[in-house]
Tab-separated table of C-alpha atoms and ligand atoms in Angstrom:
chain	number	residue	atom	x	y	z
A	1	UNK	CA	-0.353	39.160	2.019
A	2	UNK	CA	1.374	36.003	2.011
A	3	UNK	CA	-1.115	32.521	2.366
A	4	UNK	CA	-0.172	29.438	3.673
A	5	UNK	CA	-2.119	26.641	2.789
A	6	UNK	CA	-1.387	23.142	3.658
A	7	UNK	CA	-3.241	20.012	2.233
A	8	UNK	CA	-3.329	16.430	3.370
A	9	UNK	CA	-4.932	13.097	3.501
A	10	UNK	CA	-7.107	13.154	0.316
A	11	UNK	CA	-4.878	9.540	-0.660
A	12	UNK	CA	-7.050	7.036	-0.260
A	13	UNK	CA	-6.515	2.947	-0.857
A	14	UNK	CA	-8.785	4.060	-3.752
A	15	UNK	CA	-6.184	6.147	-5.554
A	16	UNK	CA	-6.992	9.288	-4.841
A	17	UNK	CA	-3.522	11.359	-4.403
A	18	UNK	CA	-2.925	14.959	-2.904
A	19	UNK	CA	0.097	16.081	-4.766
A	20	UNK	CA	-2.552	15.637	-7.492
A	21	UNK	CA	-5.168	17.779	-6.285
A	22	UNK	CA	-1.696	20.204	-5.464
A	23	UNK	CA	-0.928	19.945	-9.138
A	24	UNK	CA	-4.032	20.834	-10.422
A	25	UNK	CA	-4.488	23.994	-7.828
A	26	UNK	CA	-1.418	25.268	-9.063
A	27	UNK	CA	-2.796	25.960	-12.476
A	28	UNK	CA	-5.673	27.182	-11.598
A	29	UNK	CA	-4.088	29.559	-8.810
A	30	UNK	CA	-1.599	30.606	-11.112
A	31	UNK	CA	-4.718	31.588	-13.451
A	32	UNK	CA	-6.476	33.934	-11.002
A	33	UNK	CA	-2.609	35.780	-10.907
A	34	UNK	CA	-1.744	33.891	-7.113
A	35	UNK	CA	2.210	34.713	-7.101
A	36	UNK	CA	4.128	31.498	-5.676
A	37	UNK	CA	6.525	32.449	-3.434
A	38	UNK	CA	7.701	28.893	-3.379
A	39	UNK	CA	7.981	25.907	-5.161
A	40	UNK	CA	4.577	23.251	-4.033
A	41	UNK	CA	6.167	21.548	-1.082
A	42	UNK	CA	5.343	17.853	-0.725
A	43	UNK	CA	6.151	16.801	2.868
A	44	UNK	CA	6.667	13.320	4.143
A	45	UNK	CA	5.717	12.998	7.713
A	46	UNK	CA	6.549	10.429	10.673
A	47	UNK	CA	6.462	7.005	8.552
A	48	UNK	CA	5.291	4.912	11.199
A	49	UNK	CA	1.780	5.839	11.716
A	50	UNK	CA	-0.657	3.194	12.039
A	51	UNK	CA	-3.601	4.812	10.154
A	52	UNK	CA	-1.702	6.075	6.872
A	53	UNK	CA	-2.152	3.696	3.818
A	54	UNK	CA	0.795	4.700	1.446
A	55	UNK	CA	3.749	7.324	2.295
A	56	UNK	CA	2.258	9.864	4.666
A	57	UNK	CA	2.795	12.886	2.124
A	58	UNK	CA	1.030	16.272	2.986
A	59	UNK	CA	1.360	18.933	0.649
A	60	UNK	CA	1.930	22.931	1.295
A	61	UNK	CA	1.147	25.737	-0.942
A	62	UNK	CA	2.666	29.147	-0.133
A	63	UNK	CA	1.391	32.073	-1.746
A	64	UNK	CA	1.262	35.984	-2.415
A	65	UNK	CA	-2.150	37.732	-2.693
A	66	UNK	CA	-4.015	40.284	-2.619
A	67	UNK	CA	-5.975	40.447	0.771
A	68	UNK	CA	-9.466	40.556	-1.340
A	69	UNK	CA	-7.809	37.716	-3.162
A	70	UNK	CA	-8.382	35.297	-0.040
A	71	UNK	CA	-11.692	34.215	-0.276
A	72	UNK	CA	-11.806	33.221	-3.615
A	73	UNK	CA	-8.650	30.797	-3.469
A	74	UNK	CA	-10.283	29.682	-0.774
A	75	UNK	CA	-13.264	28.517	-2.762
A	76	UNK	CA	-10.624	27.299	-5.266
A	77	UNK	CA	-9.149	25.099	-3.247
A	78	UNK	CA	-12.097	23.383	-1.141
A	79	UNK	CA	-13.165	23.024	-4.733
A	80	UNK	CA	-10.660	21.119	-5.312
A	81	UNK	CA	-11.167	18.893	-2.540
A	82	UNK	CA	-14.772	18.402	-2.891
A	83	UNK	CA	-13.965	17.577	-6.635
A	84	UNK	CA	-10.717	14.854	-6.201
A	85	UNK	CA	-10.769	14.440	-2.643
A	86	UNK	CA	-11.959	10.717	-2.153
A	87	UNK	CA	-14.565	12.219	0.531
A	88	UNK	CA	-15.909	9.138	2.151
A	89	UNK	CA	-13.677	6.577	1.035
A	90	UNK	CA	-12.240	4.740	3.429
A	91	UNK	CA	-9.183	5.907	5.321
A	92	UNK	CA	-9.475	9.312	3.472
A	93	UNK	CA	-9.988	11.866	5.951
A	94	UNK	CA	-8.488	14.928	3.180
A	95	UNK	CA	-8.058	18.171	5.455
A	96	UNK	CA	-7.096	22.292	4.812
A	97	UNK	CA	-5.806	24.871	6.578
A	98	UNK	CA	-5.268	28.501	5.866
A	99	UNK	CA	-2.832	30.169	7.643
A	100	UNK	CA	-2.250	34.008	6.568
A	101	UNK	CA	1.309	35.213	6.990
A	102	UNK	CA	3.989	33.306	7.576
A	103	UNK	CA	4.031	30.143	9.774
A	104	UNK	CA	4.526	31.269	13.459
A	105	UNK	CA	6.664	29.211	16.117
A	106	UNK	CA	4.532	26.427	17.521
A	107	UNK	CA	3.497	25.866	13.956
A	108	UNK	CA	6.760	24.930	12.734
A	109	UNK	CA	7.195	22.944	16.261
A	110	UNK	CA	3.580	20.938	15.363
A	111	UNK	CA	5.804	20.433	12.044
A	112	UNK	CA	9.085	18.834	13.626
A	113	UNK	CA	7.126	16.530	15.882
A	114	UNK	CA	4.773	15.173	13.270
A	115	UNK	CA	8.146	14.054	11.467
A	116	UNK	CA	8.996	11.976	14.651
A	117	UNK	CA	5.838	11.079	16.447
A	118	UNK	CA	2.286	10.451	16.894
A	119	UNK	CA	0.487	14.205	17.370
A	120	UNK	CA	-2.803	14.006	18.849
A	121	UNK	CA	-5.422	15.921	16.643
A	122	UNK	CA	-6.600	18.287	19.321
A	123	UNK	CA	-3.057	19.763	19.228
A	124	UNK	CA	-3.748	20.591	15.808
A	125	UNK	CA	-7.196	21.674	16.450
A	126	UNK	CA	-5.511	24.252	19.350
A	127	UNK	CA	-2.632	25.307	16.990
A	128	UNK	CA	-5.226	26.276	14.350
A	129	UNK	CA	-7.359	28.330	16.305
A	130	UNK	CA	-4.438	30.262	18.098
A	131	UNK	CA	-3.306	31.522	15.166
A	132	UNK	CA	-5.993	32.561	13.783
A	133	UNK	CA	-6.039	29.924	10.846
A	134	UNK	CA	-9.077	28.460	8.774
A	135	UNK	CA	-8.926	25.342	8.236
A	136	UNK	CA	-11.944	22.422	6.239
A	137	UNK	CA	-11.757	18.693	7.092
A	138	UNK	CA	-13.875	15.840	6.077
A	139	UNK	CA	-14.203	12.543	7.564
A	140	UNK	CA	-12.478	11.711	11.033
A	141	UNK	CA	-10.259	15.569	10.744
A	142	UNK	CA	-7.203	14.077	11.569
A	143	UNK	CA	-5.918	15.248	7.792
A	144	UNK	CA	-5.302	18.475	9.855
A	145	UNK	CA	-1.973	17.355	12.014
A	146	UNK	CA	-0.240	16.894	8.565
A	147	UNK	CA	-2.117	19.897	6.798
A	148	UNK	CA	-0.796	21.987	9.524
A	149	UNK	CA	2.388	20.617	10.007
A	150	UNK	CA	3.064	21.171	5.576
A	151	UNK	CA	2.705	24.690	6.590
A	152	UNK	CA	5.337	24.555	9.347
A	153	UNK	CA	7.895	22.934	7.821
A	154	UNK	CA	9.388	25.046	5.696
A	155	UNK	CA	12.371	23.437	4.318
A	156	UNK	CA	14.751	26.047	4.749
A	157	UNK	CA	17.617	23.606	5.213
A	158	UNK	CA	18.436	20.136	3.157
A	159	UNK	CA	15.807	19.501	0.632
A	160	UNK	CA	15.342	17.839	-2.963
A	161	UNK	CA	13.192	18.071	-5.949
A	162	UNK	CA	10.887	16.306	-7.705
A	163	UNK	CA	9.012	16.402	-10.731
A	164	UNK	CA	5.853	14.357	-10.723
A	165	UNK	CA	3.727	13.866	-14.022
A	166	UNK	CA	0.293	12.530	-13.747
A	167	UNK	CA	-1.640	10.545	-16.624
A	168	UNK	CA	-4.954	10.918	-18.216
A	169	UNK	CA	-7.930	9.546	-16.010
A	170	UNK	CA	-8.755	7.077	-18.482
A	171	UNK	CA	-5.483	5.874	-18.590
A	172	UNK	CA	-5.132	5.215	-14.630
A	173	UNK	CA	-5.314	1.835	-13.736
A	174	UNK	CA	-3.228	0.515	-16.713
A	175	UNK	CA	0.536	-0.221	-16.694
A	176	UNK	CA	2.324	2.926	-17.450
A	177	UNK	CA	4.124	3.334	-20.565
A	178	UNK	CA	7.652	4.760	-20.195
A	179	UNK	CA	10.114	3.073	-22.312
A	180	UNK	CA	12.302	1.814	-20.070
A	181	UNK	CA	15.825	2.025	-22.080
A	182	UNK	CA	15.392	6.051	-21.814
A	183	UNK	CA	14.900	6.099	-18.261
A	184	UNK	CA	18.532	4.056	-18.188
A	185	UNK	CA	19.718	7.027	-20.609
A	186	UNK	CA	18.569	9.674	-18.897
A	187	UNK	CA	19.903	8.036	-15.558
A	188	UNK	CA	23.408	7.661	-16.635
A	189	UNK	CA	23.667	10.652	-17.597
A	190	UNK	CA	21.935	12.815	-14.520
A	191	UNK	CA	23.159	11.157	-12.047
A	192	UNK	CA	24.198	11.623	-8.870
A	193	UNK	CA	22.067	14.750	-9.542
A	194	UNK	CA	18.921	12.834	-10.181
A	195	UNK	CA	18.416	9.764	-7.789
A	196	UNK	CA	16.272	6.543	-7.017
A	197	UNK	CA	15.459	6.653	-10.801
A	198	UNK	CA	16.280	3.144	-12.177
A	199	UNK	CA	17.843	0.020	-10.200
A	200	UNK	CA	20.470	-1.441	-11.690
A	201	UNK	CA	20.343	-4.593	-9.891
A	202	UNK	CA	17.096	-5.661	-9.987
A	203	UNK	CA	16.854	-4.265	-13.295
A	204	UNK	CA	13.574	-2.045	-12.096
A	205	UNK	CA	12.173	1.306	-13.109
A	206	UNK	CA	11.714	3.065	-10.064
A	207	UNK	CA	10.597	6.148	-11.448
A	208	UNK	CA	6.929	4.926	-12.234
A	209	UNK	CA	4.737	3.853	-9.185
A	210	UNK	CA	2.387	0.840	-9.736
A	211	UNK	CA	-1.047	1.498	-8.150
A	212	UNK	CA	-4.175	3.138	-9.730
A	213	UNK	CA	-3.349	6.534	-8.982
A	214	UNK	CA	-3.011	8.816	-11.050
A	215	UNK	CA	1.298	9.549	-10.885
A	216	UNK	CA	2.311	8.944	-14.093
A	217	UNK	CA	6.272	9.194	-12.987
A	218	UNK	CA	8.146	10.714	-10.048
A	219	UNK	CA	11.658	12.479	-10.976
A	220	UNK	CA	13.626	13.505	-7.641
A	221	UNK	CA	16.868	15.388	-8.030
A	222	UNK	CA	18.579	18.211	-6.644
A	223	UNK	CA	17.916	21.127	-8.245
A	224	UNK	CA	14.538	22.257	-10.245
A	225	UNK	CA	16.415	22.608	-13.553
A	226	UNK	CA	18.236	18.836	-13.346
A	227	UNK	CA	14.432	17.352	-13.007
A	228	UNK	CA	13.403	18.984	-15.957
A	229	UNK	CA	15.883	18.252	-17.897
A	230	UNK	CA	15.650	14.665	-17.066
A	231	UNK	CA	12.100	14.599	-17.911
A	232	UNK	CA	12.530	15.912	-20.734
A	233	UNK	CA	14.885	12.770	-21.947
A	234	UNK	CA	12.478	9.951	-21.475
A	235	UNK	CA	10.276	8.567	-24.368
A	236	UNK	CA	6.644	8.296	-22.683
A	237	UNK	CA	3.928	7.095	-25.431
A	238	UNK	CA	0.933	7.317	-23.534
A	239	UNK	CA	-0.035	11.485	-22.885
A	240	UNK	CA	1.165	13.628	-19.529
A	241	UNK	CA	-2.565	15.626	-18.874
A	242	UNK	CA	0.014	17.862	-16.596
A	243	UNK	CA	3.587	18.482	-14.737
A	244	UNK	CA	4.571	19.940	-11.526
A	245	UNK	CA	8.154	20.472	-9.727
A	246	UNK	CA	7.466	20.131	-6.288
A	247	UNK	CA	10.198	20.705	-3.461
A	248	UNK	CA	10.352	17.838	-1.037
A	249	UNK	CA	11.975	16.821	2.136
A	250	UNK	CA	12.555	13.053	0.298
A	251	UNK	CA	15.877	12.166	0.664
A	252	UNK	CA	16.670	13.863	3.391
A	253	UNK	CA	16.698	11.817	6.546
A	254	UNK	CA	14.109	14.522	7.814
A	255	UNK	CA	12.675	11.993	10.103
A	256	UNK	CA	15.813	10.287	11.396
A	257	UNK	CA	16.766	13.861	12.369
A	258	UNK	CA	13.947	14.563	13.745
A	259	UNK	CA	14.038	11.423	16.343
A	260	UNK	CA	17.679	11.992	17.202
A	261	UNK	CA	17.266	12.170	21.507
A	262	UNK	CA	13.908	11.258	21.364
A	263	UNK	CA	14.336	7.599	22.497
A	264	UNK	CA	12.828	4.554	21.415
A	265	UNK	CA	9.134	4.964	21.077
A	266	UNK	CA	6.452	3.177	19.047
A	267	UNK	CA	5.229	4.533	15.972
A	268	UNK	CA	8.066	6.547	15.787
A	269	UNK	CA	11.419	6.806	13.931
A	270	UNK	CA	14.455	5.774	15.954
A	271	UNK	CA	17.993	6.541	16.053
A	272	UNK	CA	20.101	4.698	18.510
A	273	UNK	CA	23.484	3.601	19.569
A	274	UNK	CA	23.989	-0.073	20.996
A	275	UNK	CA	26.141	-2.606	21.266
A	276	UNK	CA	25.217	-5.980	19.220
A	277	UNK	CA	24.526	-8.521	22.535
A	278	UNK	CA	24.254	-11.947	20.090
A	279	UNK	CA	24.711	-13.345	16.708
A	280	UNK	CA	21.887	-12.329	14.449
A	281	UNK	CA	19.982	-15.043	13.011
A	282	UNK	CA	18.229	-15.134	9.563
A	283	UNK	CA	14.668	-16.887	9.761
A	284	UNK	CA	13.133	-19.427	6.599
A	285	UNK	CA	11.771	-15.676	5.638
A	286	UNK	CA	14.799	-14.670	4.650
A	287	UNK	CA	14.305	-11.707	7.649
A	288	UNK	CA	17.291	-10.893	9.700
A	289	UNK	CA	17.321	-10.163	13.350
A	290	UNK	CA	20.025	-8.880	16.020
A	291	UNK	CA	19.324	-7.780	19.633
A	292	UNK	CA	21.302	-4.699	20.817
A	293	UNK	CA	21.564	-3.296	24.283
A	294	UNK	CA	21.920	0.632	24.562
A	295	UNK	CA	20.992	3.281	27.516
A	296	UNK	CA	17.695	2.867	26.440
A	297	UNK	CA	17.295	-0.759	27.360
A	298	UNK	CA	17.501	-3.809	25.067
A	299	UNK	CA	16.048	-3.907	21.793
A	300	UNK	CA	15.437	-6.195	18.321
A	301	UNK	CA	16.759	-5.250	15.442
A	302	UNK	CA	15.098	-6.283	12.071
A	303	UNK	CA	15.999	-5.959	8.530
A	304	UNK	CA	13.445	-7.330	6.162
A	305	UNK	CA	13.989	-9.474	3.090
A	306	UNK	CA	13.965	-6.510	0.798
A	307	UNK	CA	16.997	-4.486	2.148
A	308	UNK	CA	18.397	-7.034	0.162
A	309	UNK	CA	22.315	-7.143	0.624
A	310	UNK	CA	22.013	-4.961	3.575
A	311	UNK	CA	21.102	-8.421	5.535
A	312	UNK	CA	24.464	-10.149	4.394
A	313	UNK	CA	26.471	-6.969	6.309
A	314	UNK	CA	24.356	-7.948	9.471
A	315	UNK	CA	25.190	-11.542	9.858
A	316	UNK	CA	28.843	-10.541	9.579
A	317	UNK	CA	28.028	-8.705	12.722
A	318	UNK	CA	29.893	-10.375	16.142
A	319	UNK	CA	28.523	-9.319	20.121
A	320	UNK	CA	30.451	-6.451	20.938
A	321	UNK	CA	30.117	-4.814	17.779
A	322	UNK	CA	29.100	-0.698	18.494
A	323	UNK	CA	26.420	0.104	15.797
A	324	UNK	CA	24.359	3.269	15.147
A	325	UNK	CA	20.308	1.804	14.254
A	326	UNK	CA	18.509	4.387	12.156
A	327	UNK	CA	14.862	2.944	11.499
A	328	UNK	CA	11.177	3.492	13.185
A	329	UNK	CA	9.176	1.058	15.440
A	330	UNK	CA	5.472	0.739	13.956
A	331	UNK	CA	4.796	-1.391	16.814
A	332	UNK	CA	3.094	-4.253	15.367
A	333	UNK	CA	5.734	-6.439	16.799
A	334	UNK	CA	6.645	-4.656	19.988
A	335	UNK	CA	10.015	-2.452	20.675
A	336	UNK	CA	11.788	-4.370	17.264
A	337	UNK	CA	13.568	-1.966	15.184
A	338	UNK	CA	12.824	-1.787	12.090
A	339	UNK	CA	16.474	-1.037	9.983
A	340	UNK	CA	16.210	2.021	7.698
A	341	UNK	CA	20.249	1.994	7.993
A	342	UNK	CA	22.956	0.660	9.889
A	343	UNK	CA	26.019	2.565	10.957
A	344	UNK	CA	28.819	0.481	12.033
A	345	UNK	CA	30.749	2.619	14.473
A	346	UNK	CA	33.711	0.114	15.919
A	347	UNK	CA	34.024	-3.792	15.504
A	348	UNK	CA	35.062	-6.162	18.483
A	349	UNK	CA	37.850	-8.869	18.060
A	350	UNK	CA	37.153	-11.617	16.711
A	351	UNK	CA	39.222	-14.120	18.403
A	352	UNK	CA	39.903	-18.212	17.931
A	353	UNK	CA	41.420	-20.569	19.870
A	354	UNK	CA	43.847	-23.576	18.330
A	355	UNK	CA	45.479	-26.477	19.457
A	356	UNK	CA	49.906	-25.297	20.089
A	357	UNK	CA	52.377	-26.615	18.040
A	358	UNK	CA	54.798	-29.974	19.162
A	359	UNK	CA	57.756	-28.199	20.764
A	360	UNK	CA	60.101	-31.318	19.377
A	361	UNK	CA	58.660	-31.741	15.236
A	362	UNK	CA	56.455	-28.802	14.812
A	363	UNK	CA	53.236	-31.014	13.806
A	364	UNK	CA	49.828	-29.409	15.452
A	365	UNK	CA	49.203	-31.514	18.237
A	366	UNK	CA	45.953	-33.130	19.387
A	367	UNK	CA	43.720	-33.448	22.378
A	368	UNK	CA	44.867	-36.025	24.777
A	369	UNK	CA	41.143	-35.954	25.954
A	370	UNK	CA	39.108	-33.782	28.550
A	371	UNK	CA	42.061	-32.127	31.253
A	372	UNK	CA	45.022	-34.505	29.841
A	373	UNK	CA	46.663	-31.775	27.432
A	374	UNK	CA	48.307	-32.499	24.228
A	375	UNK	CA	49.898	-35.342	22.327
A	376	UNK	CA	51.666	-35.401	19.052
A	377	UNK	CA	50.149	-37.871	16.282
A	378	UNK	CA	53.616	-37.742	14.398
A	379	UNK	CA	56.288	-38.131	17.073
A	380	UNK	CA	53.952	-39.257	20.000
A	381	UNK	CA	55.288	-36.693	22.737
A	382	UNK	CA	52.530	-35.728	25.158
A	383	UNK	CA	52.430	-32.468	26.946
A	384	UNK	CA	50.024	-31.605	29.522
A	385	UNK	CA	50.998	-28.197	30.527
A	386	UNK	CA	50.428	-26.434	27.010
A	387	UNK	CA	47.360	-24.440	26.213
A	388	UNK	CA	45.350	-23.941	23.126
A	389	UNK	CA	46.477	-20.311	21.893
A	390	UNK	CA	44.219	-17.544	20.841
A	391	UNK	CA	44.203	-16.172	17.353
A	392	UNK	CA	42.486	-12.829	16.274
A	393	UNK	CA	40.427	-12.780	12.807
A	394	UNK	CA	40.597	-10.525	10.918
A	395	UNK	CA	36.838	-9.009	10.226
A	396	UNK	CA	35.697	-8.394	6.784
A	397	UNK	CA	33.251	-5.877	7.505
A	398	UNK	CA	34.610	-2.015	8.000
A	399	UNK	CA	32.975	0.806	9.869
A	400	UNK	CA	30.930	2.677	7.785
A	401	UNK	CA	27.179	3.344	6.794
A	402	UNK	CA	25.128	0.958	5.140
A	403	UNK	CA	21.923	1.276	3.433
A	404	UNK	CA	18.925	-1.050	2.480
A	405	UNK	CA	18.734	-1.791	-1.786
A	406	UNK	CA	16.943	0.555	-3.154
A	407	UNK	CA	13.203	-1.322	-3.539
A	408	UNK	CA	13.305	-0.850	0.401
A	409	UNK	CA	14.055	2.711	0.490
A	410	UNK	CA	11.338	5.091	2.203
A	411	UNK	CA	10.888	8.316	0.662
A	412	UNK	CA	12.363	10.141	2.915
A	413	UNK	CA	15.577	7.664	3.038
A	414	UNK	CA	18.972	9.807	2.071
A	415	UNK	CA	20.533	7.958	-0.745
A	416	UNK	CA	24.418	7.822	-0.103
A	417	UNK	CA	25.197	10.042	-3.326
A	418	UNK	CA	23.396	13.089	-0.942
A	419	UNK	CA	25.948	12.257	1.730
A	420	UNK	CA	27.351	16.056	2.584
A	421	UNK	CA	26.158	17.570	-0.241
A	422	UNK	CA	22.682	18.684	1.253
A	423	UNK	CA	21.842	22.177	0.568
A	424	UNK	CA	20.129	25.296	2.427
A	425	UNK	CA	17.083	27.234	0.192
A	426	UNK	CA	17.879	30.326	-1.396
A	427	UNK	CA	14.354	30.913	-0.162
A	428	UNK	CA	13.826	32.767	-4.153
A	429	UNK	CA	10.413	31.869	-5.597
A	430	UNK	CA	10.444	29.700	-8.424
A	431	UNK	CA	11.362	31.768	-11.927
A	432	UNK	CA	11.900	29.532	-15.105
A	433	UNK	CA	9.251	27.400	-16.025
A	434	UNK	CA	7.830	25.001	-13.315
A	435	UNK	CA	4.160	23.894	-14.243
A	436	UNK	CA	2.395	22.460	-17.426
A	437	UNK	CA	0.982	23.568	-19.439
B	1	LIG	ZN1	55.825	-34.050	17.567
């Protein structure tokens, strides 16, 4: 039979991490002879929840067994949980859910509107029960929405790679030491098939996360075999206790797809078209903000201090301007729109006005005062009937999509190297080596 089983909400602001307790599941399932049928998914859900602490990542595990197999990877996994889980830390609510077969209808649907809203846990709760899942949750339960919703999503169109390495226990806590002149190397020379790995600008490794948990490094690429290989070029000197290629919706947009028609909601991603109404103004912050007006009523725009450059494209923008807003509202500050990306659809004219040339010498004439025309400074004619003329600017933006720097990407954020060349799954299982050890 095949087994679904989706994971979520073991993170914790104590560094607990469920593509961890993922990684170490697949070793042991793989031990008891579970066949993958897929790759460990790692699933990024709707980014602007209120109660998540880091990147709202739930984690599915789809498997072929035996049907006397069930009960024991069962006990595997809750294992698992009860062993790394973080039960009854704060904010760590780690949930399961068992669904045999494959994932029916209005679990997939649970799965597309936790990438763009707020579900409401007794959704969940009915989902579960109607088809006939299992499912274990600690703390408040609402780990189950994204449990169940890593199950229904099952990334049969655009989707990316990633391999994540994870560090001895001891070792957590401590910088991570991965030399940083091979993860340039192996950049240059994976790239555009590896992404997000090392930025250039601000001279950062982006590869290697900075909290206590226990991710050593995070590879993301487009194929399994391009990960690999790129891991396999860096010089790490501290040891990897194990590896995992998961396959991811990161860098996919996912969520911005997701919200397209849905409006502008809080807590939710949004995708609109306006037109800018003013000039945008940049606060002592360094923050950036434009209002826009669209069918959907009138709206702030913000772009934060770390989309870095992306904030000098805004304040070239002029009222009239037509602009595409991809970002999420996590309604701290009301209906402002916080910019993922910024598509610049058509610009308006950017006119002057200037003072007409003396129709006798040539010389740019000047005011005569308030309603009393013209007068020349050089040959001292006056003329009352001319009028300033209008002059068009030329704008130095062009249409086009624009994207934060990369410190302010999300994970789900589609770098522009992806731009038309996502892919569709074979839907093969996973062949060549995957997993440590
Ligand atoms: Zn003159």
């Amino acid at each position: 039979m095949h087994l679904q089983i989706g994971l979520d909400d073991t993170d914790s602001t104590n560094g607990g991490c469920t593509t961890y307790i993922a990684a170490r599941l697949v070793e042991r399932l793989v031990e008891v002879d579970a066949h993958f049928i897929d790759y460990p998914n790692i699933i990024r859900l709707n980014p602007n929840i209120p109660y998540k602490t880091r990147g709202n990542a739930a984690v599915a595990l789809r498997l072929e067994i035996p049907n006397a197999m069930y009960d024991s990877v069962v006990q595997i996994v809750l294992s698992e949980i009860e062993r790394e889980g973080r039960i009854g830390d704060e904010n760590a609510d780690p949930a399961a859910v068992f669904l045999k077969g494959d994932p029916t209808q209005s679990v997939r649907e649970l799965a597309r509107r936790a990438l763009s809203e707020l579900v409401p846990l007794t959704d969940a709760i009915n989902i579960i029960v109607e088809s006939r899942a299992e499912s274990a949750s600690y703390g408040t339960g609402i780990g189950l929405v994204g449990a169940l919703a890593a199950i229904g999503h099952t990334l049969d169109q655009d989707h990316t790679f990633e391999l994540v390495a994870y560090r001895k226990r001891e070792n957590c806590g401590s910088q991570r030491r991965v030399d940083e002149e091979s993860v340039k190397r192996m950049n240059n020379s994976t790239r555009p098939y590896t992404f997000n790995n090392y930025d250039e600008r601000n001279r950062r490794v982006l590869i290697t996360p900075h909290g206590p948990d226990p991710v050593l490094l995070g590879i993301r690429g487009e194929t399994a075999e391009i990960v690999r290989e790129a891991f396999a070029m860096l010089s790490i000197s501290e040891p990897v206790e194990r590896w995992v290629v998961f396959r991811t919706n990161h860098a996919t947009d996912a969520h911005l797809d997701a919200a397209r028609g849905n409006g502008v909601k809080v807590n939710a991603p949004v995708v609109v078209n306006g037109e800018v109404d003013d000039r945008p103004e940049r606060t002592v912050g360094g923050h950036v903000f434009f209002p826009i007006h669209t069918t959907q009523g009138r709206f702030t725009c913000a772009a934060y201090e770390p989309t870095g450059r992306l904030r000098d494209i805004i304040m070239q923008l002029i009222p009239g301007d037509q602009v595409a807003v991809y970002g999420g509202i996590p309604g701290r500050y009301g209906l402002t729109v916080n910019l993922e990306k910024l598509e610049i659809l058509s610009l308006a004219n950017l006119a002057s006005t200037q003072n007409p040339l003396c129709p006798r010498c040539g010389k740019r004439l000047k005011s005569a005062g308030r309603e009393k025309g013209f007068k020349c400074s050089r040959c001292s004619l006056v003329a009352r009937e001319q009028e300033r003329t209008r002059i068009l600017k030329t704008r130095k933006l062009t249409p086009g999509v624009y994207l934060p720097e990369l410190k302010a990407y999300r994970h789900l954020t589609k770098p522009l190297s992806r731009y038309n060349h996502e892919r569709i799954w074979d839907g093969k299982p996973p062949l060549e080596k995957w997993h440590s050890p």
